[in-house]
Short mmCIF file of C-alpha atoms and ligand atoms in Angstrom, two decimals:
data_model
loop_
_atom_site.label_atom_id
_atom_site.label_comp_id
_atom_site.label_asym_id
_atom_site.label_seq_id
_atom_site.Cartn_x
_atom_site.Cartn_y
_atom_site.Cartn_z
CA MET A 1 11.37 16.57 -32.69
CA LYS A 2 13.43 14.39 -30.40
CA ALA A 3 13.31 13.21 -26.79
CA ALA A 4 15.70 11.14 -24.67
CA VAL A 5 14.88 8.93 -21.70
CA THR A 6 17.28 7.11 -19.39
CA ALA A 7 16.11 4.10 -17.41
CA HIS A 8 18.25 2.12 -14.98
CA PRO A 9 17.20 -0.72 -12.66
CA HIS A 10 19.02 0.96 -9.74
CA TYR A 11 17.01 4.17 -10.04
CA VAL A 12 13.68 3.29 -8.48
CA VAL A 13 10.95 5.54 -7.05
CA SER A 14 9.19 2.80 -5.13
CA GLU A 15 7.64 -0.59 -5.39
CA ILE A 16 4.13 0.03 -6.71
CA ASP A 17 1.27 -1.02 -4.46
CA PRO A 18 -1.06 -2.91 -6.87
CA ARG A 19 -3.94 -1.00 -5.30
CA LEU A 20 -2.77 2.01 -7.34
CA TYR A 21 -5.09 0.55 -9.99
CA GLY A 22 -8.25 0.38 -7.89
CA SER A 23 -11.70 1.57 -8.91
CA PHE A 24 -15.03 2.55 -7.42
CA ILE A 25 -18.70 1.54 -7.51
CA GLU A 26 -21.20 3.90 -5.93
CA HIS A 27 -24.94 3.51 -5.60
CA LEU A 28 -25.39 6.23 -8.21
CA GLY A 29 -27.21 6.25 -11.52
CA ARG A 30 -26.82 2.90 -13.31
CA ALA A 31 -23.54 1.82 -11.69
CA VAL A 32 -25.24 -0.89 -9.64
CA TYR A 33 -28.73 -1.32 -11.13
CA THR A 34 -28.46 -2.28 -14.84
CA GLY A 35 -24.69 -1.88 -14.41
CA ILE A 36 -23.24 -4.71 -12.37
CA TYR A 37 -26.69 -6.04 -11.35
CA GLU A 38 -29.48 -6.82 -13.77
CA PRO A 39 -31.53 -9.92 -13.00
CA GLY A 40 -33.09 -11.12 -16.21
CA HIS A 41 -30.18 -9.99 -18.35
CA PRO A 42 -29.11 -12.83 -20.71
CA THR A 43 -25.69 -13.02 -18.99
CA ALA A 44 -26.95 -12.63 -15.39
CA ASP A 45 -25.79 -15.29 -12.92
CA ALA A 46 -27.98 -16.75 -10.16
CA ASN A 47 -27.39 -13.58 -8.08
CA GLY A 48 -28.51 -11.29 -10.90
CA MET A 49 -24.96 -10.11 -11.62
CA ARG A 50 -24.09 -9.46 -15.26
CA GLN A 51 -21.37 -11.85 -16.35
CA ASP A 52 -20.44 -9.72 -19.36
CA VAL A 53 -19.57 -6.87 -16.96
CA ILE A 54 -17.65 -9.20 -14.65
CA ASP A 55 -15.61 -10.41 -17.64
CA LEU A 56 -14.62 -6.83 -18.51
CA VAL A 57 -13.74 -6.04 -14.89
CA ARG A 58 -11.56 -9.15 -14.78
CA GLU A 59 -9.88 -8.04 -17.98
CA LEU A 60 -8.98 -4.79 -16.22
CA ASN A 61 -7.47 -6.74 -13.30
CA VAL A 62 -8.91 -4.35 -10.70
CA PRO A 63 -7.35 -5.03 -7.28
CA ILE A 64 -9.83 -3.11 -5.07
CA VAL A 65 -13.24 -1.48 -5.52
CA ARG A 66 -14.36 1.31 -3.20
CA TYR A 67 -18.02 0.96 -2.15
CA PRO A 68 -20.83 2.12 -1.60
CA GLY A 69 -19.93 5.80 -2.08
CA GLY A 70 -19.10 8.57 -2.68
CA ASN A 71 -21.65 11.14 -1.69
CA PHE A 72 -24.21 8.35 -1.39
CA VAL A 73 -22.54 6.91 1.70
CA SER A 74 -23.07 10.07 3.74
CA ALA A 75 -26.79 9.37 4.23
CA TYR A 76 -26.66 5.57 3.83
CA ASN A 77 -27.94 3.12 6.41
CA TRP A 78 -25.95 -0.02 5.71
CA GLU A 79 -28.54 -2.12 7.60
CA ASP A 80 -31.06 -1.35 4.81
CA GLY A 81 -29.00 -3.52 2.47
CA ILE A 82 -28.94 -6.74 4.50
CA GLY A 83 -31.49 -9.49 5.18
CA PRO A 84 -34.24 -10.80 2.89
CA LYS A 85 -34.46 -8.63 -0.22
CA GLU A 86 -38.25 -8.39 -0.14
CA GLN A 87 -38.06 -6.80 3.32
CA ARG A 88 -35.48 -4.19 2.42
CA PRO A 89 -36.80 -0.62 2.42
CA VAL A 90 -36.84 1.78 -0.49
CA ARG A 91 -35.03 4.97 0.57
CA LEU A 92 -34.63 8.39 -0.92
CA ASP A 93 -31.01 8.99 -1.86
CA LEU A 94 -30.39 12.61 -0.94
CA ALA A 95 -27.03 12.84 -2.69
CA TRP A 96 -28.30 12.11 -6.20
CA HIS A 97 -32.04 12.77 -5.86
CA THR A 98 -33.02 9.21 -6.72
CA SER A 99 -34.66 6.18 -5.10
CA GLU A 100 -32.58 3.36 -3.69
CA SER A 101 -34.20 -0.09 -3.62
CA ASN A 102 -31.44 -1.67 -1.52
CA GLU A 103 -31.66 -4.86 -3.59
CA VAL A 104 -27.88 -4.79 -3.61
CA GLY A 105 -26.07 -4.38 -0.30
CA LEU A 106 -22.97 -5.66 1.42
CA HIS A 107 -23.57 -9.39 0.79
CA GLU A 108 -24.38 -9.02 -2.88
CA PHE A 109 -21.47 -6.67 -3.47
CA ALA A 110 -19.05 -8.97 -1.65
CA ASP A 111 -20.15 -11.91 -3.82
CA TRP A 112 -19.73 -9.75 -6.91
CA CYS A 113 -16.18 -8.84 -5.81
CA THR A 114 -15.31 -12.52 -5.49
CA CYS A 115 -16.58 -13.17 -9.03
CA ALA A 116 -14.79 -10.08 -10.36
CA ASN A 117 -11.54 -11.15 -8.65
CA THR A 118 -11.27 -7.98 -6.63
CA GLU A 119 -11.45 -6.82 -3.00
CA MET A 120 -13.75 -4.42 -1.20
CA MET A 121 -12.65 -1.04 0.13
CA LEU A 122 -15.61 -0.06 2.32
CA ALA A 123 -16.64 3.46 3.30
CA VAL A 124 -18.50 4.19 6.54
CA ASN A 125 -21.05 6.94 6.88
CA LEU A 126 -19.63 9.83 8.92
CA GLY A 127 -22.12 12.29 7.47
CA SER A 128 -25.59 11.54 8.82
CA ARG A 129 -24.23 8.88 11.20
CA GLY A 130 -21.10 8.18 13.21
CA LEU A 131 -18.93 5.95 15.36
CA ASP A 132 -21.63 3.58 16.57
CA GLU A 133 -22.89 2.60 13.11
CA ALA A 134 -19.31 2.26 11.90
CA ARG A 135 -18.33 -0.13 14.67
CA ASN A 136 -21.52 -2.15 14.17
CA LEU A 137 -20.81 -2.49 10.46
CA LEU A 138 -17.25 -3.55 11.23
CA GLU A 139 -18.46 -6.18 13.69
CA TYR A 140 -21.03 -7.38 11.15
CA ALA A 141 -18.47 -7.58 8.35
CA ASN A 142 -15.37 -8.89 10.10
CA HIS A 143 -16.16 -10.70 13.36
CA PRO A 144 -16.28 -14.50 13.04
CA GLY A 145 -19.41 -14.97 15.21
CA GLY A 146 -20.82 -15.02 18.74
CA SER A 147 -21.81 -11.35 18.90
CA LYS A 148 -24.99 -9.47 17.99
CA TRP A 149 -23.89 -8.18 14.58
CA SER A 150 -21.72 -11.09 13.48
CA ASP A 151 -24.54 -13.49 14.32
CA LYS A 152 -26.89 -11.42 12.19
CA ARG A 153 -24.48 -11.81 9.28
CA ILE A 154 -24.44 -15.56 9.79
CA ALA A 155 -28.24 -15.59 9.99
CA ASN A 156 -28.23 -13.70 6.69
CA GLY A 157 -26.39 -16.57 5.06
CA ARG A 158 -22.73 -15.66 5.34
CA LYS A 159 -20.84 -17.81 7.82
CA GLU A 160 -17.30 -16.59 7.09
CA PRO A 161 -16.51 -12.95 7.82
CA PHE A 162 -16.02 -10.65 4.85
CA ASP A 163 -12.69 -9.69 6.39
CA VAL A 164 -12.56 -6.21 4.88
CA LYS A 165 -9.11 -4.70 5.47
CA LEU A 166 -9.39 -1.23 3.95
CA TRP A 167 -11.90 1.33 5.32
CA CYS A 168 -12.68 4.92 4.39
CA LEU A 169 -13.71 7.17 7.27
CA GLY A 170 -16.51 8.96 5.40
CA ASN A 171 -16.39 10.73 2.05
CA GLU A 172 -15.47 14.29 1.03
CA MET A 173 -16.35 15.68 4.44
CA ASP A 174 -14.88 19.08 3.45
CA GLY A 175 -17.57 19.57 0.79
CA PRO A 176 -20.59 21.79 1.58
CA TRP A 177 -22.60 19.47 -0.75
CA GLN A 178 -21.93 16.51 1.53
CA ILE A 179 -24.76 15.37 3.79
CA GLY A 180 -23.34 15.99 7.25
CA HIS A 181 -20.55 18.29 6.00
CA LYS A 182 -18.18 19.24 8.81
CA THR A 183 -15.40 21.66 9.60
CA ALA A 184 -11.91 20.18 9.67
CA ASP A 185 -11.90 20.19 13.48
CA GLU A 186 -15.35 18.58 13.75
CA TYR A 187 -14.44 15.92 11.23
CA GLY A 188 -10.93 15.40 12.59
CA ARG A 189 -12.29 14.66 16.07
CA LEU A 190 -14.97 12.30 14.76
CA ALA A 191 -12.54 10.51 12.45
CA HIS A 192 -10.05 10.13 15.30
CA GLU A 193 -12.63 8.60 17.65
CA THR A 194 -14.05 6.36 14.92
CA ALA A 195 -10.57 5.17 13.95
CA LYS A 196 -9.77 4.52 17.61
CA ALA A 197 -12.89 2.38 18.00
CA MET A 198 -12.19 0.50 14.77
CA ARG A 199 -8.59 -0.12 15.84
CA ALA A 200 -9.86 -1.41 19.19
CA PHE A 201 -11.63 -4.09 17.15
CA SER A 202 -8.55 -4.87 15.08
CA LYS A 203 -5.13 -3.28 14.83
CA SER A 204 -4.58 -4.70 11.36
CA LEU A 205 -7.22 -2.59 9.59
CA GLU A 206 -6.04 0.03 7.12
CA LEU A 207 -7.87 3.32 7.61
CA VAL A 208 -8.29 6.22 5.19
CA VAL A 209 -9.17 9.68 6.48
CA CYS A 210 -10.74 12.28 4.18
CA GLY A 211 -8.49 14.91 2.68
CA SER A 212 -9.71 17.55 0.26
CA SER A 213 -12.30 16.99 -2.46
CA ASN A 214 -10.04 18.91 -4.82
CA ALA A 215 -7.19 21.40 -4.70
CA LYS A 216 -9.56 24.32 -5.41
CA MET A 217 -11.42 23.90 -2.13
CA PRO A 218 -11.08 27.05 -0.01
CA THR A 219 -10.09 24.90 2.96
CA TYR A 220 -7.23 23.15 1.10
CA PRO A 221 -4.50 22.49 2.36
CA GLU A 222 -5.33 23.65 5.88
CA TRP A 223 -7.94 20.88 5.92
CA GLU A 224 -5.26 18.21 5.55
CA ALA A 225 -3.10 19.76 8.29
CA THR A 226 -5.99 20.02 10.76
CA VAL A 227 -7.46 16.60 10.04
CA LEU A 228 -4.06 14.89 10.25
CA ASP A 229 -3.28 16.78 13.44
CA HIS A 230 -6.30 15.01 14.94
CA THR A 231 -5.77 11.60 13.35
CA TYR A 232 -2.13 11.09 12.33
CA ASN A 233 -1.36 8.23 14.66
CA GLU A 234 -4.68 6.46 14.05
CA VAL A 235 -4.84 6.37 10.25
CA ASP A 236 -2.78 4.99 7.38
CA TYR A 237 -3.85 7.10 4.42
CA ILE A 238 -5.32 10.48 3.62
CA SER A 239 -7.65 10.50 0.66
CA LEU A 240 -7.55 12.99 -2.21
CA HIS A 241 -9.94 13.43 -5.12
CA MET A 242 -9.58 15.22 -8.45
CA TYR A 243 -11.67 15.35 -11.62
CA PHE A 244 -10.50 16.74 -14.96
CA ASP A 245 -12.49 18.63 -17.56
CA ASN A 246 -12.02 20.23 -20.94
CA GLU A 247 -15.01 22.56 -20.79
CA ALA A 248 -12.82 25.21 -22.45
CA ASN A 249 -12.12 22.88 -25.39
CA ASP A 250 -8.43 23.68 -25.12
CA ALA A 251 -6.49 20.46 -25.63
CA PRO A 252 -2.96 21.73 -24.84
CA ASN A 253 -4.05 23.12 -21.46
CA TYR A 254 -6.34 20.17 -20.77
CA LEU A 255 -3.41 17.81 -21.29
CA ALA A 256 -1.24 19.90 -18.97
CA MET A 257 -3.58 19.32 -16.01
CA SER A 258 -1.70 16.23 -14.84
CA GLU A 259 1.06 18.67 -13.79
CA LYS A 260 -1.47 20.23 -11.41
CA LEU A 261 -2.27 16.76 -10.13
CA ASP A 262 1.43 16.23 -9.52
CA ALA A 263 1.71 19.52 -7.60
CA TYR A 264 -1.36 18.57 -5.51
CA ILE A 265 0.24 15.25 -4.54
CA VAL A 266 3.57 16.90 -3.70
CA SER A 267 1.87 19.54 -1.52
CA VAL A 268 -0.14 16.99 0.43
CA ALA A 269 2.97 14.84 0.87
CA GLY A 270 4.54 17.97 2.39
CA VAL A 271 1.61 18.42 4.79
CA ILE A 272 1.92 14.77 5.82
CA ASP A 273 5.62 15.27 6.55
CA TYR A 274 4.92 18.46 8.48
CA ILE A 275 2.41 16.74 10.78
CA LYS A 276 4.67 13.70 11.11
CA ALA A 277 7.47 15.97 12.31
CA LYS A 278 5.13 17.93 14.58
CA LYS A 279 4.00 14.72 16.24
CA ARG A 280 7.54 13.29 16.43
CA SER A 281 6.00 10.24 14.82
CA ASN A 282 7.87 7.33 13.27
CA LYS A 283 4.83 6.27 11.38
CA GLN A 284 4.29 7.16 7.71
CA VAL A 285 0.86 8.16 6.37
CA TYR A 286 0.40 7.77 2.60
CA ILE A 287 -2.07 9.10 0.03
CA SER A 288 -5.12 7.20 -1.14
CA PHE A 289 -6.20 9.00 -4.33
CA ASP A 290 -9.53 7.29 -4.17
CA GLU A 291 -11.47 9.28 -6.77
CA TRP A 292 -10.01 10.47 -10.06
CA ASN A 293 -11.17 10.65 -13.66
CA VAL A 294 -12.37 12.92 -16.42
CA TRP A 295 -15.84 14.21 -15.55
CA TYR A 296 -17.68 16.89 -17.51
CA HIS A 297 -19.30 15.45 -20.64
CA SER A 298 -22.53 14.59 -18.80
CA LYS A 299 -22.84 17.63 -16.51
CA GLU A 300 -25.42 19.46 -18.64
CA GLN A 301 -27.71 16.47 -19.18
CA ASP A 302 -27.68 15.61 -15.44
CA LYS A 303 -28.97 18.98 -14.26
CA LYS A 304 -32.63 18.02 -14.57
CA ILE A 305 -32.46 14.90 -12.42
CA LEU A 306 -30.08 16.41 -9.88
CA GLY A 307 -32.30 19.49 -9.65
CA GLY A 308 -35.20 17.22 -8.65
CA SER A 309 -37.57 18.00 -11.51
CA ASP A 310 -37.88 14.30 -12.38
CA GLY A 311 -38.93 13.39 -8.83
CA TRP A 312 -37.07 10.43 -7.31
CA PRO A 313 -36.33 8.10 -10.24
CA PHE A 314 -34.85 4.65 -9.71
CA ALA A 315 -31.40 4.13 -11.31
CA PRO A 316 -31.69 6.80 -14.01
CA PRO A 317 -28.70 7.47 -16.28
CA LEU A 318 -26.44 9.86 -14.36
CA LEU A 319 -22.83 10.92 -14.90
CA GLU A 320 -22.77 8.89 -18.13
CA ASP A 321 -19.79 10.64 -19.66
CA ILE A 322 -18.98 9.32 -23.12
CA TYR A 323 -15.23 9.53 -23.38
CA ASN A 324 -13.32 10.57 -26.45
CA PHE A 325 -9.80 10.01 -27.71
CA GLU A 326 -8.50 13.14 -25.96
CA ASP A 327 -9.55 11.54 -22.66
CA VAL A 328 -7.39 8.50 -23.46
CA LEU A 329 -4.39 10.82 -23.39
CA GLN A 330 -5.57 12.43 -20.16
CA VAL A 331 -6.13 9.12 -18.38
CA GLY A 332 -2.72 7.91 -19.60
CA LEU A 333 -1.13 11.08 -18.18
CA ILE A 334 -2.89 10.70 -14.83
CA LEU A 335 -1.81 7.06 -14.49
CA ASN A 336 1.77 8.02 -15.37
CA THR A 337 1.67 10.65 -12.62
CA PHE A 338 0.53 8.08 -10.06
CA ILE A 339 3.30 5.67 -11.12
CA ARG A 340 5.92 8.40 -10.76
CA ARG A 341 4.53 9.34 -7.31
CA SER A 342 4.02 5.76 -6.13
CA ASP A 343 6.34 6.44 -3.19
CA VAL A 344 3.54 8.53 -1.62
CA VAL A 345 0.40 7.46 -3.51
CA LYS A 346 -0.24 3.86 -2.53
CA ILE A 347 -3.90 3.56 -3.46
CA ALA A 348 -5.86 5.17 -6.28
CA CYS A 349 -9.39 4.52 -7.53
CA LEU A 350 -10.59 5.30 -11.03
CA ALA A 351 -14.02 6.81 -10.39
CA GLN A 352 -15.96 4.96 -11.36
CA LEU A 353 -16.11 1.48 -12.93
CA VAL A 354 -19.46 0.88 -14.63
CA ASN A 355 -21.79 3.39 -16.39
CA VAL A 356 -21.04 6.28 -14.03
CA ILE A 357 -17.96 8.18 -15.36
CA ALA A 358 -16.71 4.74 -16.25
CA PRO A 359 -14.53 2.70 -18.59
CA ILE A 360 -17.31 0.08 -18.89
CA MET A 361 -20.80 0.90 -20.20
CA THR A 362 -23.87 -1.30 -20.40
CA VAL A 363 -27.07 -1.31 -22.39
CA PRO A 364 -29.99 -2.61 -20.28
CA ASN A 365 -30.80 -6.05 -21.63
CA GLY A 366 -28.04 -5.47 -24.20
CA PRO A 367 -24.26 -5.55 -24.49
CA ALA A 368 -21.51 -4.19 -22.29
CA TRP A 369 -18.86 -2.19 -24.13
CA ARG A 370 -15.46 -0.58 -23.60
CA GLN A 371 -15.12 3.21 -23.50
CA THR A 372 -11.97 4.81 -24.95
CA ILE A 373 -10.40 5.21 -21.48
CA PHE A 374 -10.72 1.48 -20.84
CA TYR A 375 -7.40 0.92 -22.62
CA PRO A 376 -4.85 3.08 -20.79
CA TYR A 377 -6.32 1.76 -17.53
CA LEU A 378 -6.11 -1.82 -18.82
CA PHE A 379 -2.45 -1.48 -19.80
CA ALA A 380 -1.37 0.25 -16.58
CA SER A 381 -3.29 -2.12 -14.33
CA ASN A 382 -2.04 -5.27 -16.01
CA TYR A 383 1.53 -4.25 -16.77
CA GLY A 384 2.30 -1.36 -14.41
CA ARG A 385 3.20 -3.56 -11.46
CA GLY A 386 6.66 -3.83 -9.95
CA ASN A 387 9.18 -1.06 -9.32
CA ALA A 388 8.37 2.41 -10.62
CA LEU A 389 11.49 3.65 -12.35
CA ASP A 390 12.99 7.04 -11.65
CA LEU A 391 13.41 8.03 -15.30
CA LYS A 392 15.41 10.94 -16.59
CA VAL A 393 13.40 12.51 -19.41
CA GLU A 394 14.63 15.18 -21.77
CA SER A 395 11.83 16.51 -23.95
CA PRO A 396 10.90 19.74 -25.67
CA THR A 397 8.27 21.68 -23.72
CA TYR A 398 5.37 24.08 -24.27
CA ARG A 399 3.81 26.86 -22.20
CA SER A 400 0.57 25.98 -20.43
CA VAL A 401 -1.67 26.88 -17.49
CA ALA A 402 0.50 24.53 -15.47
CA GLY A 403 3.81 26.13 -16.52
CA ASP A 404 6.26 24.57 -18.97
CA VAL A 405 5.10 21.08 -19.77
CA ALA A 406 7.08 18.35 -21.56
CA TYR A 407 5.58 17.11 -24.82
CA VAL A 408 6.72 13.59 -23.94
CA ASP A 409 5.31 12.20 -20.73
CA VAL A 410 6.60 8.77 -19.81
CA ALA A 411 6.48 6.37 -16.87
CA GLY A 412 8.43 3.14 -16.59
CA VAL A 413 7.97 0.03 -14.47
CA HIS A 414 10.43 -2.80 -13.87
CA ASP A 415 8.92 -6.09 -12.80
CA ARG A 416 11.88 -8.01 -11.37
CA GLN A 417 9.81 -11.14 -10.83
CA THR A 418 8.80 -11.60 -14.43
CA GLY A 419 11.83 -9.83 -15.91
CA HIS A 420 9.94 -7.17 -17.85
CA VAL A 421 10.30 -3.43 -18.27
CA THR A 422 7.25 -1.53 -19.46
CA PHE A 423 6.93 2.07 -20.60
CA PHE A 424 3.73 4.12 -20.89
CA ALA A 425 4.17 7.22 -23.03
CA VAL A 426 2.00 10.13 -24.16
CA ASN A 427 2.94 12.63 -26.85
CA ARG A 428 1.18 15.91 -26.08
CA HIS A 429 2.19 17.49 -29.38
CA SER A 430 -0.74 18.24 -31.68
CA SER A 431 1.08 17.81 -34.98
CA GLU A 432 4.58 16.42 -34.61
CA ALA A 433 5.83 12.92 -34.03
CA ILE A 434 8.63 12.73 -31.47
CA GLU A 435 11.52 10.36 -32.09
CA THR A 436 12.36 9.01 -28.67
CA VAL A 437 15.45 7.10 -27.59
CA VAL A 438 15.33 5.22 -24.29
CA ASP A 439 18.73 4.33 -22.87
CA LEU A 440 18.40 0.87 -21.36
CA SER A 441 22.07 0.03 -20.96
CA GLY A 442 21.73 -0.71 -17.22
CA PHE A 443 19.28 -3.48 -18.03
CA GLY A 444 21.38 -5.45 -20.54
CA ALA A 445 19.73 -7.19 -23.47
CA ALA A 446 16.01 -6.67 -24.06
CA GLU A 447 13.44 -7.64 -26.66
CA ILE A 448 10.06 -6.06 -27.41
CA VAL A 449 7.21 -8.43 -26.51
CA ASP A 450 4.23 -6.11 -26.82
CA HIS A 451 3.69 -2.66 -28.26
CA GLN A 452 0.28 -0.99 -28.53
CA VAL A 453 -0.47 2.48 -29.83
CA MET A 454 -3.56 4.66 -29.56
CA ALA A 455 -3.77 7.54 -32.02
CA HIS A 456 -6.77 9.01 -33.85
CA ALA A 457 -7.28 11.74 -36.44
CA ASP A 458 -10.16 13.12 -34.36
CA LEU A 459 -9.55 14.08 -30.73
CA LYS A 460 -13.30 13.95 -30.13
CA ALA A 461 -13.81 10.43 -31.52
CA VAL A 462 -15.79 8.15 -29.18
CA ASN A 463 -16.84 4.53 -28.86
CA SER A 464 -20.46 3.43 -28.57
CA ALA A 465 -22.50 0.24 -28.17
CA GLU A 466 -22.91 0.22 -31.98
CA ASN A 467 -19.26 1.06 -32.73
CA PRO A 468 -17.27 -0.17 -29.72
CA GLY A 469 -13.96 -0.44 -31.57
CA ASN A 470 -13.78 3.07 -33.04
CA VAL A 471 -11.08 4.17 -30.59
CA SER A 472 -8.97 1.18 -29.66
CA PRO A 473 -5.30 0.20 -29.59
CA ARG A 474 -3.46 -1.04 -32.64
CA LYS A 475 -0.17 -2.88 -32.76
CA GLY A 476 2.80 -0.52 -32.66
CA GLU A 477 5.28 -0.58 -35.52
CA GLY A 478 8.86 0.44 -36.06
CA ALA A 479 10.15 0.30 -32.47
CA ALA A 480 13.49 -1.49 -32.08
CA VAL A 481 16.10 -2.24 -29.44
CA ALA A 482 19.72 -2.02 -30.53
CA GLY A 483 22.94 -1.37 -28.63
CA GLY A 484 21.14 -0.97 -25.29
CA LYS A 485 18.76 1.64 -26.69
CA LEU A 486 15.07 1.46 -27.45
CA ASN A 487 14.10 3.63 -30.41
CA LEU A 488 10.48 4.49 -30.85
CA SER A 489 8.47 7.10 -32.64
CA LEU A 490 5.60 8.71 -30.73
CA PRO A 491 3.00 9.96 -33.23
CA ALA A 492 1.37 13.36 -32.61
CA TYR A 493 -1.30 13.14 -29.89
CA SER A 494 -0.74 9.49 -29.07
CA TYR A 495 -0.65 7.08 -26.17
CA GLN A 496 1.48 4.01 -26.24
CA PHE A 497 2.52 1.10 -24.13
CA ILE A 498 5.63 -0.93 -24.86
CA ARG A 499 6.78 -3.98 -22.96
CA LEU A 500 10.26 -5.45 -23.05
CA ARG A 501 11.50 -8.83 -21.83
CA LEU A 502 14.96 -8.67 -20.30
O1 AHR B 601 -17.77 10.03 -8.23
C1 AHR B 601 -18.85 10.92 -8.22
C2 AHR B 601 -18.86 11.79 -6.97
O2 AHR B 601 -17.80 12.67 -6.99
C3 AHR B 601 -18.73 11.08 -5.67
O3 AHR B 601 -19.93 10.60 -5.17
C4 AHR B 601 -18.21 12.15 -4.75
O4 AHR B 601 -17.41 11.65 -3.72
C5 AHR B 601 -17.46 13.08 -5.68
O5 AHR B 601 -17.84 14.39 -5.49
#
């Protein structure tokens, strides 16, 4: 089989916002406790933060981390997580039916972000609480001093403000499972007033209003239209979430799901434009896709804890999906979709980062290890920065639940500053390699500087603490640039990343 791709430096979708490669840490399961934080672990620093985890997060080059939830935030009292640790209360977490010790809160997480070379994206609780708690948290986090809440922060040991720029106005407020779930009108009004108050504190904040929890919600896409009607001129982004599963064990259709993701983004971009026109606004709202990943492997095992039959355990294993090779392809396809839609999707967060549906896993008092999906995220985050190229792709297709889908899925990024062009490609074909020619003539001479391939005989192959390298990239072979064309062979069911220096 053959495919042809044309890339030209003049055909650009958008400059990619680096925050397209963000992630997420929620107080859920072992994400925080025995994930990022484990005092007594051999690698723990003076704050109890695991250095082995920080090293892996730094390797991923994560620009922002959303915190502290997720569903957790909708019944969270942020004040529980400040002040002397021994005085912090234990609370029942109603979202995940667990106990929260509050040993880690805003200060500890901010210090962790500094060590992990990332920035905080904070969510406020608009479920059980509202405007007043949000504005107090903002004053606590961002005001230099001389006011009630900023002085409390200073008294708690942090003189300089945290200076958090990016704020989520609640989480998944369209979901009946959410503590404090609201109708679109109820939420839209509250989000508008909260945004107004936060903007009164500082005009430079970036605010994210909740869109739909997924495209199957009965309220989608009316939710977006109503919420934006209330908030359009006060917010900068509308958030979307989507999780992928292969419960049906049907790889061709599973790997077609990124086309549904694409359609979801395009529809919400249309709703944004509709409200923009309705309001005669000059301002552009973008999408923050602040939760996405594969999530299904752990659903069965979590039922007991989530159903409450284990009482209120502290940091039990929850949502500990063990990813396989098939999920590498899926995560590669999702990231390619975001790159191609980077004109409207400015922020995206892989949900989540450690232990909970995560690329990084930890063993308590043991090693941290890389899941299979670590790699496509690593390559995109490190090398997918610059201009997203508007590629022309000609590929054979197959019939799927998402219509006719190309076997070859490819995204390209041109980094003008460093003079590199990088391609990320997935072959969705189960048995055939696809010989692919990329026309690069607009770029002039180019040489291959890195080429990594992920392929595996077993779609269900996984990594583990004992065998962390089972599914990992190997050096690509046989690709060549000649006469302004890059020739490469995409093995059946494979992911690859190839980087050229111009
Ligand atoms: O990421 C896990 C959960 O998925 C989040 O808490 C929630 O926002 C979503 O439903």
